[in-house]
Short mmCIF file of N, CA, C and O in Angstrom, two decimals:
data_model
loop_
_atom_site.label_atom_id
_atom_site.label_comp_id
_atom_site.label_asym_id
_atom_site.label_seq_id
_atom_site.Cartn_x
_atom_site.Cartn_y
_atom_site.Cartn_z
N MET Q 623 0.71 -1.05 -0.02
CA MET Q 623 0.05 -0.04 -0.07
C MET Q 623 0.98 1.65 -0.67
O MET Q 623 0.43 2.24 0.17
N ASP Q 624 2.30 0.82 -0.58
CA ASP Q 624 2.38 2.40 -0.72
C ASP Q 624 2.58 3.51 -1.80
O ASP Q 624 2.70 4.44 -1.42
N TRP Q 625 1.82 3.04 -2.87
CA TRP Q 625 1.24 3.12 -3.62
C TRP Q 625 0.88 4.42 -2.94
O TRP Q 625 0.13 6.38 -3.56
N LEU Q 626 -0.35 4.60 -2.05
CA LEU Q 626 -1.53 4.72 -1.37
C LEU Q 626 -0.85 6.05 -0.86
O LEU Q 626 -1.48 7.30 -0.79
N LYS Q 627 -0.14 5.43 0.50
CA LYS Q 627 0.63 6.91 1.49
C LYS Q 627 2.03 7.50 0.29
O LYS Q 627 1.71 8.75 0.52
N ASP Q 628 2.04 7.82 -0.83
CA ASP Q 628 2.96 8.52 -1.63
C ASP Q 628 1.81 8.41 -2.60
O ASP Q 628 2.90 9.88 -3.79
N ALA Q 629 0.88 8.92 -3.00
CA ALA Q 629 -0.53 9.25 -3.65
C ALA Q 629 0.08 11.46 -3.36
O ALA Q 629 -0.36 11.82 -2.01
N PRO Q 630 0.40 11.91 -4.04
CA PRO Q 630 0.38 13.20 -3.86
C PRO Q 630 -0.59 13.89 -3.12
O PRO Q 630 -1.97 13.75 -4.28
N PHE Q 631 -1.07 14.38 -2.35
CA PHE Q 631 -2.16 16.12 -2.39
C PHE Q 631 -2.60 16.42 -3.21
O PHE Q 631 -4.26 16.31 -2.77
N GLY Q 632 -2.32 16.61 -4.43
CA GLY Q 632 -3.05 17.47 -5.38
C GLY Q 632 -3.80 16.23 -6.02
O GLY Q 632 -4.60 16.18 -6.23
N TRP Q 633 -2.96 14.50 -6.58
CA TRP Q 633 -4.18 14.21 -7.55
C TRP Q 633 -5.18 13.92 -6.25
O TRP Q 633 -6.32 13.30 -6.77
N ALA Q 634 -4.84 13.21 -4.37
CA ALA Q 634 -6.13 12.88 -3.59
C ALA Q 634 -6.67 13.70 -4.19
O ALA Q 634 -8.49 13.61 -4.31
N PHE Q 635 -7.15 14.99 -3.99
CA PHE Q 635 -8.12 15.52 -4.20
C PHE Q 635 -8.38 16.07 -5.21
O PHE Q 635 -10.14 16.31 -4.98
N ALA Q 636 -7.78 16.32 -6.47
CA ALA Q 636 -9.07 16.60 -7.31
C ALA Q 636 -9.31 15.37 -8.08
O ALA Q 636 -10.80 14.79 -8.28
N PHE Q 637 -8.65 13.79 -7.27
CA PHE Q 637 -9.59 12.20 -7.76
C PHE Q 637 -10.96 12.45 -6.37
O PHE Q 637 -12.28 12.43 -7.39
N LEU Q 638 -10.68 12.69 -5.47
CA LEU Q 638 -12.07 12.67 -4.65
C LEU Q 638 -12.81 14.07 -5.08
O LEU Q 638 -14.19 13.51 -4.66
N PHE Q 639 -12.44 15.18 -5.33
CA PHE Q 639 -12.78 16.51 -5.88
C PHE Q 639 -13.88 15.87 -7.00
O PHE Q 639 -15.26 16.56 -7.59
N LEU Q 640 -13.58 14.66 -8.01
CA LEU Q 640 -13.91 14.62 -9.48
C LEU Q 640 -14.92 13.07 -9.17
O LEU Q 640 -16.39 13.62 -9.58
N LEU Q 641 -14.57 12.28 -8.44
CA LEU Q 641 -15.98 11.82 -7.14
C LEU Q 641 -16.57 12.38 -6.87
O LEU Q 641 -18.09 11.04 -7.22
N SER Q 642 -16.65 13.37 -6.14
CA SER Q 642 -17.61 13.91 -5.38
C SER Q 642 -18.44 14.66 -7.03
O SER Q 642 -19.89 14.32 -6.31
N MET Q 643 -18.61 14.74 -7.63
CA MET Q 643 -19.04 15.65 -8.77
C MET Q 643 -19.51 15.33 -9.27
O MET Q 643 -20.80 15.06 -9.30
N ALA Q 644 -19.25 13.42 -9.51
CA ALA Q 644 -19.38 12.18 -10.55
C ALA Q 644 -20.71 11.77 -9.15
O ALA Q 644 -22.36 12.11 -10.71
N ARG Q 645 -20.26 12.35 -8.50
CA ARG Q 645 -21.29 10.97 -7.65
C ARG Q 645 -22.85 11.91 -7.15
O ARG Q 645 -24.06 12.03 -7.25
N ALA Q 646 -21.99 13.70 -7.41
CA ALA Q 646 -23.58 13.92 -7.00
C ALA Q 646 -24.80 14.40 -7.91
O ALA Q 646 -25.86 15.46 -7.84
N ASN Q 647 -23.53 14.90 -8.76
CA ASN Q 647 -24.97 15.23 -10.50
C ASN Q 647 -25.13 14.25 -11.04
O ASN Q 647 -26.01 14.58 -11.15
N THR Q 648 -24.71 13.12 -10.84
CA THR Q 648 -25.81 11.68 -11.11
C THR Q 648 -26.56 11.01 -10.89
O THR Q 648 -27.64 11.25 -11.06
N THR Q 649 -26.81 12.16 -9.44
CA THR Q 649 -28.61 11.28 -7.80
C THR Q 649 -29.22 13.13 -8.97
O THR Q 649 -29.85 12.82 -8.41
N TYR Q 650 -28.40 13.83 -8.98
CA TYR Q 650 -29.03 14.98 -8.93
C TYR Q 650 -30.74 14.98 -10.89
O TYR Q 650 -31.00 15.66 -10.32
N TRP Q 651 -28.96 14.10 -10.99
CA TRP Q 651 -29.91 14.36 -12.63
C TRP Q 651 -31.25 13.04 -12.86
O TRP Q 651 -32.18 12.89 -13.45
N LEU Q 652 -30.62 11.51 -12.00
CA LEU Q 652 -31.54 10.54 -11.78
C LEU Q 652 -33.22 11.55 -10.80
O LEU Q 652 -34.19 11.20 -11.20
N GLY Q 653 -32.74 12.35 -9.72
CA GLY Q 653 -33.64 13.22 -9.53
C GLY Q 653 -35.05 13.99 -10.37
O GLY Q 653 -35.94 13.42 -10.84
N ARG Q 654 -34.11 14.74 -11.55
CA ARG Q 654 -34.67 15.10 -12.03
C ARG Q 654 -35.48 13.80 -13.29
O ARG Q 654 -36.98 14.88 -13.69
N GLY Q 655 -35.23 13.21 -13.01
CA GLY Q 655 -35.52 11.64 -14.26
C GLY Q 655 -37.28 11.62 -14.15
O GLY Q 655 -38.05 11.77 -14.48
N ILE Q 656 -37.01 11.22 -12.28
CA ILE Q 656 -37.95 10.33 -11.67
C ILE Q 656 -38.74 11.72 -11.55
O ILE Q 656 -40.34 11.20 -11.77
N ALA Q 657 -38.90 12.57 -11.94
CA ALA Q 657 -40.32 14.01 -11.32
C ALA Q 657 -40.13 13.89 -12.46
O ALA Q 657 -41.45 14.43 -13.15
N ALA Q 658 -39.77 14.10 -13.64
CA ALA Q 658 -39.67 13.98 -15.53
C ALA Q 658 -42.07 12.83 -15.61
O ALA Q 658 -42.10 12.45 -15.96
N GLY Q 659 -40.67 11.70 -15.15
CA GLY Q 659 -41.27 9.96 -15.15
C GLY Q 659 -42.92 10.57 -14.27
O GLY Q 659 -44.13 10.18 -15.20
N VAL Q 660 -42.94 11.02 -13.47
CA VAL Q 660 -44.21 10.99 -12.64
C VAL Q 660 -45.19 11.77 -13.38
O VAL Q 660 -46.32 11.90 -12.77
N LYS Q 661 -44.15 12.72 -13.92
CA LYS Q 661 -45.65 13.40 -14.56
C LYS Q 661 -46.54 13.05 -15.21
O LYS Q 661 -48.37 13.07 -15.81
N HIS Q 662 -46.40 11.05 -15.87
CA HIS Q 662 -47.36 11.04 -16.79
C HIS Q 662 -47.50 9.26 -16.31
O HIS Q 662 -47.59 8.81 -16.97
N THR Q 663 -47.49 9.59 -15.05
CA THR Q 663 -48.37 9.23 -14.05
C THR Q 663 -49.47 9.47 -13.48
O THR Q 663 -50.06 10.54 -14.21
N ARG Q 664 -50.36 8.32 -12.71
CA ARG Q 664 -51.25 8.61 -11.55
C ARG Q 664 -50.35 10.06 -10.29
O ARG Q 664 -51.48 10.06 -9.70
N PHE Q 665 -49.99 9.73 -10.74
CA PHE Q 665 -49.26 9.85 -9.11
C PHE Q 665 -48.86 11.36 -9.13
O PHE Q 665 -48.09 12.59 -8.63
N GLN Q 666 -49.09 12.14 -11.18
CA GLN Q 666 -48.91 13.45 -10.90
C GLN Q 666 -49.70 14.61 -10.26
O GLN Q 666 -48.99 15.53 -9.66
N HIS Q 667 -50.27 14.76 -9.71
CA HIS Q 667 -50.31 15.53 -8.82
C HIS Q 667 -49.90 15.23 -7.28
O HIS Q 667 -49.65 16.61 -6.85
N VAL Q 668 -49.50 14.59 -7.40
CA VAL Q 668 -47.90 15.16 -5.98
C VAL Q 668 -46.91 15.62 -6.37
O VAL Q 668 -46.81 16.70 -5.66
N LEU Q 669 -46.44 15.97 -7.26
CA LEU Q 669 -45.96 17.63 -8.37
C LEU Q 669 -46.49 19.04 -8.44
O LEU Q 669 -46.46 19.36 -8.40
N THR Q 670 -47.93 18.62 -8.60
CA THR Q 670 -48.59 20.23 -8.68
C THR Q 670 -49.12 20.25 -7.66
O THR Q 670 -49.95 21.48 -7.93
N GLY Q 671 -49.54 19.51 -6.80
CA GLY Q 671 -50.33 20.32 -5.72
C GLY Q 671 -48.99 21.60 -5.53
O GLY Q 671 -48.68 21.64 -5.19
N PRO Q 672 -50.24 22.02 -4.22
CA PRO Q 672 -49.88 23.26 -3.48
C PRO Q 672 -48.70 22.71 -2.94
O PRO Q 672 -48.07 23.66 -2.92
N ILE Q 673 -48.71 22.51 -1.63
CA ILE Q 673 -47.84 21.91 -0.84
C ILE Q 673 -46.45 22.10 -1.35
O ILE Q 673 -45.33 22.20 -1.17
N TYR Q 674 -46.29 20.80 -2.90
CA TYR Q 674 -45.41 20.54 -3.26
C TYR Q 674 -44.57 21.77 -4.85
O TYR Q 674 -43.57 21.92 -4.70
N GLN Q 675 -45.59 22.39 -5.11
CA GLN Q 675 -45.49 23.75 -5.33
C GLN Q 675 -44.88 24.20 -4.61
O GLN Q 675 -43.59 25.49 -5.04
N ARG Q 676 -45.25 25.07 -3.02
CA ARG Q 676 -44.44 25.69 -2.37
C ARG Q 676 -42.68 25.19 -1.77
O ARG Q 676 -42.02 26.28 -1.60
N ALA Q 677 -42.89 24.19 -1.60
CA ALA Q 677 -41.61 23.28 -1.70
C ALA Q 677 -40.57 24.14 -2.34
O ALA Q 677 -39.89 24.21 -2.50
N GLU Q 678 -41.33 23.99 -3.57
CA GLU Q 678 -40.63 23.77 -5.06
C GLU Q 678 -40.02 25.14 -5.10
O GLU Q 678 -38.57 24.89 -4.98
N ARG Q 679 -40.63 26.40 -4.64
CA ARG Q 679 -40.11 27.74 -3.96
C ARG Q 679 -39.63 27.82 -3.51
O ARG Q 679 -38.09 28.78 -3.67
N PHE Q 680 -39.80 26.88 -2.31
CA PHE Q 680 -38.15 26.79 -1.48
C PHE Q 680 -37.42 26.54 -1.32
O PHE Q 680 -36.36 27.03 -1.29
N ILE Q 681 -37.06 26.08 -1.92
CA ILE Q 681 -36.07 24.61 -2.98
C ILE Q 681 -35.34 25.79 -3.89
O ILE Q 681 -34.23 25.72 -3.47
N GLN Q 682 -35.79 26.17 -4.65
CA GLN Q 682 -35.21 26.98 -5.51
C GLN Q 682 -34.77 28.34 -5.40
O GLN Q 682 -33.79 28.68 -5.39
N ARG Q 683 -35.35 29.05 -4.04
CA ARG Q 683 -35.25 30.25 -2.96
C ARG Q 683 -34.29 30.03 -2.21
O ARG Q 683 -32.60 30.04 -2.58
N TRP Q 684 -33.93 28.97 -0.90
CA TRP Q 684 -33.16 28.80 -0.31
C TRP Q 684 -32.37 27.71 0.05
O TRP Q 684 -30.77 27.68 -0.08
N GLY Q 685 -32.82 26.69 -0.92
CA GLY Q 685 -32.83 25.02 -0.86
C GLY Q 685 -30.92 25.99 -1.63
O GLY Q 685 -30.37 24.39 -1.07
N ILE Q 686 -30.52 26.02 -2.20
CA ILE Q 686 -28.56 25.91 -2.99
C ILE Q 686 -27.62 26.23 -1.17
O ILE Q 686 -27.19 25.08 -2.33
N LEU Q 687 -28.41 26.34 -0.09
CA LEU Q 687 -27.44 27.03 1.03
C LEU Q 687 -27.12 24.75 1.58
O LEU Q 687 -26.59 24.75 2.14
N ALA Q 688 -28.71 24.47 2.09
CA ALA Q 688 -28.94 22.86 2.03
C ALA Q 688 -28.11 22.59 0.08
O ALA Q 688 -27.25 21.77 1.27
N ILE Q 689 -27.18 22.48 -0.23
CA ILE Q 689 -27.10 21.54 -1.08
C ILE Q 689 -25.49 21.32 -0.70
O ILE Q 689 -24.57 20.17 -0.14
N PRO Q 690 -24.24 23.11 -0.66
CA PRO Q 690 -22.61 22.39 0.40
C PRO Q 690 -23.37 22.33 1.38
O PRO Q 690 -22.09 20.93 1.81
N LEU Q 691 -23.61 22.90 2.19
CA LEU Q 691 -23.79 21.73 3.64
C LEU Q 691 -23.68 20.92 4.05
O LEU Q 691 -23.76 20.21 5.11
N SER Q 692 -24.81 19.75 2.61
CA SER Q 692 -24.89 18.24 3.05
C SER Q 692 -23.31 17.96 3.30
O SER Q 692 -23.88 17.01 3.16
N PHE Q 693 -22.80 18.16 2.60
CA PHE Q 693 -21.46 17.32 2.66
C PHE Q 693 -20.55 17.73 4.15
O PHE Q 693 -20.22 17.14 3.29
N MET Q 694 -21.13 18.00 4.75
CA MET Q 694 -20.50 18.54 5.26
C MET Q 694 -21.01 17.27 6.40
O MET Q 694 -20.67 17.23 8.23
N THR Q 695 -21.56 16.86 6.66
CA THR Q 695 -23.35 15.61 7.15
C THR Q 695 -22.10 14.03 6.05
O THR Q 695 -21.47 13.59 5.08
N VAL Q 696 -22.62 13.30 7.76
CA VAL Q 696 -22.68 12.11 7.39
C VAL Q 696 -24.77 10.75 6.34
O VAL Q 696 -24.98 11.70 7.70
N GLY Q 697 -23.96 10.54 5.45
CA GLY Q 697 -25.98 10.72 5.33
C GLY Q 697 -26.69 11.12 4.50
O GLY Q 697 -27.36 10.42 3.89
N ILE Q 698 -26.69 11.44 4.15
CA ILE Q 698 -27.68 12.56 3.19
C ILE Q 698 -27.59 13.15 2.68
O ILE Q 698 -28.06 14.34 1.74
N GLN Q 699 -26.46 13.54 1.89
CA GLN Q 699 -26.01 13.43 0.78
C GLN Q 699 -26.31 13.71 -0.99
O GLN Q 699 -26.97 14.36 -0.49
N THR Q 700 -27.45 12.83 -0.46
CA THR Q 700 -27.67 11.66 -1.48
C THR Q 700 -28.55 12.38 -1.62
O THR Q 700 -29.53 12.97 -2.39
N ALA Q 701 -29.76 12.00 -0.72
CA ALA Q 701 -31.16 12.83 -0.77
C ALA Q 701 -31.17 14.08 -1.03
O ALA Q 701 -32.02 14.43 -1.23
N VAL Q 702 -30.23 14.68 -0.61
CA VAL Q 702 -30.67 16.38 -1.69
C VAL Q 702 -30.58 16.55 -2.53
O VAL Q 702 -30.82 17.36 -2.87
N ASN Q 703 -29.22 15.71 -2.94
CA ASN Q 703 -29.03 16.11 -4.04
C ASN Q 703 -29.94 15.88 -5.06
O ASN Q 703 -30.64 15.93 -5.60
N ALA Q 704 -30.59 14.49 -4.80
CA ALA Q 704 -32.21 14.17 -5.28
C ALA Q 704 -33.22 14.81 -5.22
O ALA Q 704 -33.66 15.43 -6.13
N SER Q 705 -33.55 15.87 -4.29
CA SER Q 705 -34.34 17.27 -4.07
C SER Q 705 -34.32 17.59 -5.36
O SER Q 705 -35.38 17.46 -5.21
N ALA Q 706 -33.15 17.79 -4.74
CA ALA Q 706 -33.35 19.94 -5.11
C ALA Q 706 -33.00 18.80 -7.06
O ALA Q 706 -33.77 19.16 -7.98
N GLY Q 707 -33.05 17.93 -7.03
CA GLY Q 707 -33.13 17.17 -8.75
C GLY Q 707 -35.11 16.81 -8.70
O GLY Q 707 -35.27 17.08 -10.50
N VAL Q 708 -35.07 16.28 -8.49
CA VAL Q 708 -37.10 16.03 -8.44
C VAL Q 708 -36.84 17.41 -8.13
O VAL Q 708 -38.57 17.46 -8.81
N ALA Q 709 -36.98 18.90 -7.61
CA ALA Q 709 -37.52 19.75 -6.46
C ALA Q 709 -37.94 20.55 -8.27
O ALA Q 709 -37.74 21.41 -8.39
N ARG Q 710 -36.12 20.46 -9.89
CA ARG Q 710 -35.81 20.96 -10.58
C ARG Q 710 -35.30 22.52 -9.95
O ARG Q 710 -35.75 23.39 -10.91
N MET Q 711 -34.49 22.21 -9.32
CA MET Q 711 -33.94 22.66 -8.99
C MET Q 711 -32.95 24.09 -10.50
O MET Q 711 -32.68 22.62 -10.53
N PRO Q 712 -33.22 24.57 -10.46
CA PRO Q 712 -32.56 24.75 -11.77
C PRO Q 712 -30.58 24.28 -12.07
O PRO Q 712 -30.14 25.03 -10.90
N VAL Q 713 -30.28 24.12 -12.57
CA VAL Q 713 -29.26 24.17 -12.87
C VAL Q 713 -28.22 25.32 -12.89
O VAL Q 713 -26.95 25.09 -11.93
N LEU Q 714 -28.58 26.01 -13.37
CA LEU Q 714 -27.41 26.87 -12.96
C LEU Q 714 -27.45 28.46 -11.25
O LEU Q 714 -26.58 28.39 -10.83
N ARG Q 715 -28.56 27.03 -10.47
CA ARG Q 715 -28.58 27.25 -8.77
C ARG Q 715 -27.39 26.09 -9.18
O ARG Q 715 -26.67 26.24 -7.37
N TYR Q 716 -27.82 24.47 -9.55
CA TYR Q 716 -27.89 24.48 -8.31
C TYR Q 716 -25.84 23.95 -8.60
O TYR Q 716 -25.19 23.28 -8.05
N LEU Q 717 -25.52 23.89 -10.03
CA LEU Q 717 -23.69 23.69 -9.95
C LEU Q 717 -23.38 24.57 -9.31
O LEU Q 717 -22.26 23.65 -8.98
N PRO Q 718 -23.37 25.78 -9.35
CA PRO Q 718 -22.25 26.62 -7.91
C PRO Q 718 -22.70 25.50 -6.70
O PRO Q 718 -20.89 25.54 -6.08
N ALA Q 719 -23.42 25.05 -6.79
CA ALA Q 719 -23.79 25.20 -5.38
C ALA Q 719 -23.14 23.89 -4.69
O ALA Q 719 -22.10 23.13 -3.57
N VAL Q 720 -22.71 23.16 -6.08
CA VAL Q 720 -22.72 21.00 -5.72
C VAL Q 720 -20.71 21.32 -5.25
O VAL Q 720 -20.14 21.18 -5.20
N VAL Q 721 -20.05 22.92 -6.63
CA VAL Q 721 -18.67 22.79 -6.76
C VAL Q 721 -18.77 22.60 -5.22
O VAL Q 721 -17.44 22.32 -4.39
N VAL Q 722 -18.42 23.84 -4.88
CA VAL Q 722 -18.39 24.13 -3.52
C VAL Q 722 -18.55 22.81 -2.39
O VAL Q 722 -18.14 22.07 -1.90
N GLY Q 723 -19.61 22.71 -2.46
CA GLY Q 723 -19.81 20.83 -1.38
C GLY Q 723 -18.41 20.87 -2.22
O GLY Q 723 -18.14 19.39 -0.93
N CYS Q 724 -18.80 20.32 -2.84
CA CYS Q 724 -17.91 18.60 -3.78
C CYS Q 724 -15.76 19.37 -2.74
O CYS Q 724 -15.57 18.62 -2.72
N LEU Q 725 -15.67 21.01 -3.34
CA LEU Q 725 -15.22 21.43 -2.57
C LEU Q 725 -14.67 21.35 -0.75
O LEU Q 725 -13.56 20.76 -0.40
N ILE Q 726 -15.29 21.01 -0.44
CA ILE Q 726 -15.86 21.02 1.10
C ILE Q 726 -15.35 19.04 0.89
O ILE Q 726 -14.63 19.33 2.40
N TRP Q 727 -15.95 18.55 0.32
CA TRP Q 727 -16.29 17.46 0.86
C TRP Q 727 -14.31 16.93 0.24
O TRP Q 727 -13.62 15.97 1.54
N ALA Q 728 -14.40 17.22 -1.42
CA ALA Q 728 -12.71 16.97 -0.77
C ALA Q 728 -12.06 16.71 -0.02
O ALA Q 728 -10.89 16.47 0.36
N THR Q 729 -11.58 18.16 0.54
CA THR Q 729 -10.88 18.93 1.25
C THR Q 729 -10.86 17.80 2.91
O THR Q 729 -10.16 17.50 3.41
N MET Q 730 -12.01 17.57 3.15
CA MET Q 730 -12.11 16.61 4.36
C MET Q 730 -11.48 15.72 4.85
O MET Q 730 -10.99 15.15 4.98
N TYR Q 731 -12.13 15.23 3.40
CA TYR Q 731 -11.83 13.46 2.76
C TYR Q 731 -10.11 12.78 2.29
O TYR Q 731 -9.53 12.27 2.76
N SER Q 732 -9.42 14.82 2.48
CA SER Q 732 -8.05 14.07 1.28
C SER Q 732 -7.46 14.64 2.33
O SER Q 732 -5.97 14.98 2.37
N THR Q 733 -7.46 14.96 3.52
CA THR Q 733 -6.88 15.99 4.92
C THR Q 733 -6.88 15.59 5.91
O THR Q 733 -6.48 13.35 6.47
N VAL Q 734 -7.83 15.09 6.14
CA VAL Q 734 -8.23 13.90 7.59
C VAL Q 734 -9.20 13.10 7.64
O VAL Q 734 -8.40 11.83 7.77
N GLY Q 735 -10.05 12.13 6.51
CA GLY Q 735 -10.26 11.08 5.43
C GLY Q 735 -9.55 10.78 5.11
O GLY Q 735 -8.87 9.10 5.99
N MET Q 736 -7.61 10.55 4.79
CA MET Q 736 -6.92 9.88 4.41
C MET Q 736 -5.63 9.86 5.60
O MET Q 736 -4.80 8.58 5.96
N ALA Q 737 -5.07 10.55 6.70
CA ALA Q 737 -5.53 10.78 8.29
C ALA Q 737 -5.75 9.42 8.38
O ALA Q 737 -4.57 7.91 9.31
N VAL Q 738 -7.31 9.33 8.84
CA VAL Q 738 -7.26 8.17 9.61
C VAL Q 738 -7.63 7.01 8.22
O VAL Q 738 -7.09 5.60 9.10
N ILE Q 739 -7.37 7.17 7.36
CA ILE Q 739 -7.52 5.61 6.79
C ILE Q 739 -5.73 5.03 6.75
O ILE Q 739 -5.10 3.51 6.52
N TYR Q 740 -4.89 5.82 6.54
CA TYR Q 740 -3.26 5.91 7.23
C TYR Q 740 -3.07 4.91 8.22
O TYR Q 740 -2.17 4.09 8.56
N ALA Q 741 -3.66 5.58 8.75
CA ALA Q 741 -3.70 5.53 10.78
C ALA Q 741 -4.43 3.43 10.68
O ALA Q 741 -3.55 3.29 11.28
N TRP Q 742 -5.54 3.64 10.31
CA TRP Q 742 -5.61 2.47 10.03
C TRP Q 742 -5.35 1.03 9.04
O TRP Q 742 -4.70 -0.55 9.89
N LEU Q 743 -4.66 1.93 7.88
CA LEU Q 743 -3.64 0.37 7.18
C LEU Q 743 -2.95 0.31 7.94
O LEU Q 743 -1.75 -0.61 7.79
N ALA Q 744 -1.90 1.93 9.56
CA ALA Q 744 -0.47 0.55 9.63
C ALA Q 744 -0.49 -0.10 11.10
O ALA Q 744 0.20 -0.46 11.19
N LEU Q 745 -2.29 -0.46 11.70
CA LEU Q 745 -2.71 -1.25 12.49
C LEU Q 745 -2.62 -2.61 11.33
O LEU Q 745 -1.78 -3.10 12.68
N GLY Q 746 -2.71 -2.78 10.38
CA GLY Q 746 -2.07 -4.47 9.98
C GLY Q 746 -3.13 -5.53 10.32
O GLY Q 746 -4.56 -4.73 9.44
N TRP Q 747 -3.30 -5.57 8.32
CA TRP Q 747 -4.22 -6.44 7.67
C TRP Q 747 -5.14 -7.32 9.12
O TRP Q 747 -7.06 -7.05 8.54
N GLN Q 748 -5.10 -8.16 10.27
CA GLN Q 748 -6.12 -8.44 10.93
C GLN Q 748 -6.64 -7.71 11.72
O GLN Q 748 -7.65 -8.16 11.05
N TRP Q 749 -6.62 -6.34 11.59
CA TRP Q 749 -7.66 -5.51 12.65
C TRP Q 749 -8.40 -5.11 11.47
O TRP Q 749 -9.24 -4.90 11.28
N ILE Q 750 -8.19 -5.09 9.88
CA ILE Q 750 -9.25 -4.39 9.38
C ILE Q 750 -9.57 -5.92 9.08
O ILE Q 750 -10.83 -5.32 8.91
N VAL Q 751 -9.74 -7.24 8.64
CA VAL Q 751 -10.63 -8.32 8.92
C VAL Q 751 -11.40 -8.04 9.63
O VAL Q 751 -12.77 -7.90 10.09
N ALA Q 752 -11.13 -7.43 10.89
CA ALA Q 752 -11.31 -6.85 12.65
C ALA Q 752 -12.55 -6.41 12.46
O ALA Q 752 -13.64 -6.31 12.24
N GLY Q 753 -12.06 -4.72 11.86
CA GLY Q 753 -13.14 -3.86 11.85
C GLY Q 753 -14.33 -4.66 10.65
O GLY Q 753 -15.38 -3.96 11.12
N ALA Q 754 -13.82 -5.12 9.50
CA ALA Q 754 -15.31 -5.36 8.53
C ALA Q 754 -16.11 -6.38 8.75
O ALA Q 754 -16.78 -6.83 8.99
N LEU Q 755 -15.29 -6.81 9.87
CA LEU Q 755 -16.64 -8.30 10.66
C LEU Q 755 -17.46 -7.52 10.94
O LEU Q 755 -18.25 -7.82 11.30
N VAL Q 756 -16.51 -6.57 12.42
CA VAL Q 756 -17.74 -6.12 13.18
C VAL Q 756 -18.56 -5.11 11.98
O VAL Q 756 -19.50 -4.87 12.67
N LEU Q 757 -18.41 -4.01 11.31
CA LEU Q 757 -18.88 -3.62 10.39
C LEU Q 757 -20.37 -4.25 9.95
O LEU Q 757 -21.44 -4.67 10.16
N ALA Q 758 -19.90 -5.53 9.37
CA ALA Q 758 -20.94 -6.08 8.93
C ALA Q 758 -21.78 -6.64 9.84
O ALA Q 758 -22.47 -7.04 9.77
N ILE Q 759 -21.40 -7.26 10.71
CA ILE Q 759 -22.25 -7.76 12.34
C ILE Q 759 -23.12 -6.59 12.38
O ILE Q 759 -24.43 -7.42 12.57
N THR Q 760 -22.39 -5.48 12.36
CA THR Q 760 -23.42 -4.35 12.91
C THR Q 760 -24.80 -4.25 12.89
O THR Q 760 -25.81 -4.38 12.06
N THR Q 761 -23.86 -3.91 10.91
CA THR Q 761 -25.40 -4.15 9.88
C THR Q 761 -26.23 -4.74 9.41
O THR Q 761 -27.65 -4.58 9.54
N LEU Q 762 -25.82 -6.70 9.82
CA LEU Q 762 -26.77 -7.58 9.84
C LEU Q 762 -27.83 -7.11 11.08
O LEU Q 762 -28.83 -7.70 10.22
N ALA Q 763 -27.13 -6.80 12.10
CA ALA Q 763 -27.96 -6.98 13.20
C ALA Q 763 -28.76 -5.98 12.97
O ALA Q 763 -30.89 -6.15 13.13
N TRP Q 764 -28.48 -4.82 12.46
CA TRP Q 764 -28.92 -3.58 12.17
C TRP Q 764 -30.99 -3.75 11.68
O TRP Q 764 -31.28 -3.21 11.53
N ILE Q 765 -30.14 -4.09 10.07
CA ILE Q 765 -31.57 -4.83 9.29
C ILE Q 765 -32.23 -5.97 10.05
O ILE Q 765 -33.10 -6.20 9.55
N ARG Q 766 -31.86 -6.52 10.69
CA ARG Q 766 -32.86 -7.34 10.80
C ARG Q 766 -33.27 -6.48 11.84
O ARG Q 766 -34.96 -6.90 12.13
N TYR Q 767 -32.77 -5.70 13.08
CA TYR Q 767 -34.19 -4.90 13.84
C TYR Q 767 -34.83 -4.26 12.72
O TYR Q 767 -36.38 -4.36 13.58
N ARG Q 768 -34.74 -3.54 12.49
CA ARG Q 768 -35.30 -2.66 11.68
C ARG Q 768 -37.08 -3.46 11.06
O ARG Q 768 -37.58 -3.02 10.73
N ARG Q 769 -36.41 -4.79 10.53
CA ARG Q 769 -37.66 -5.85 9.49
C ARG Q 769 -37.87 -5.95 11.08
O ARG Q 769 -39.35 -6.03 11.17
N GLN Q 770 -37.65 -5.59 12.17
CA GLN Q 770 -38.68 -6.42 13.42
C GLN Q 770 -38.89 -5.68 13.37
O GLN Q 770 -40.91 -5.75 14.26
N ASP Q 771 -38.94 -4.74 13.69
CA ASP Q 771 -40.11 -3.19 13.71
C ASP Q 771 -40.73 -2.72 12.64
O ASP Q 771 -42.14 -2.81 12.75
N SER Q 772 -41.04 -3.57 11.53
CA SER Q 772 -42.18 -2.92 9.95
C SER Q 772 -42.82 -4.24 11.15
O SER Q 772 -43.12 -5.02 11.49
#
């Protein structure tokens, strides 16, 4: 794993930025496609109702701040980008916001995130395998617990 430790910061940052841009924009455009597809179904009233139109106006006016802020959280970036697409946030508002968010994300993960990965790799393969097993068991237990509640 020496190639990982020898990666220059600029290349790591650029890779993470481009990865984040690809994921966020794909999610946005999938949301736009979902919104367009619903127009031709019996669920069209959902996108034309007064509450949704009000929400759409709100996102178009203030939602731009939600985009970059979501990149500083865990677990909601995808939902926020998809919601921007479903709400048909104008691309000219979305793109600058997503660029700022992706810059934030790339900065966090190319600095602190990579330091955590390097520390984890320094522990040795047996600890990586043990961590992966604990994560897998925890995930399966959580899924099982959620299915029991349903």
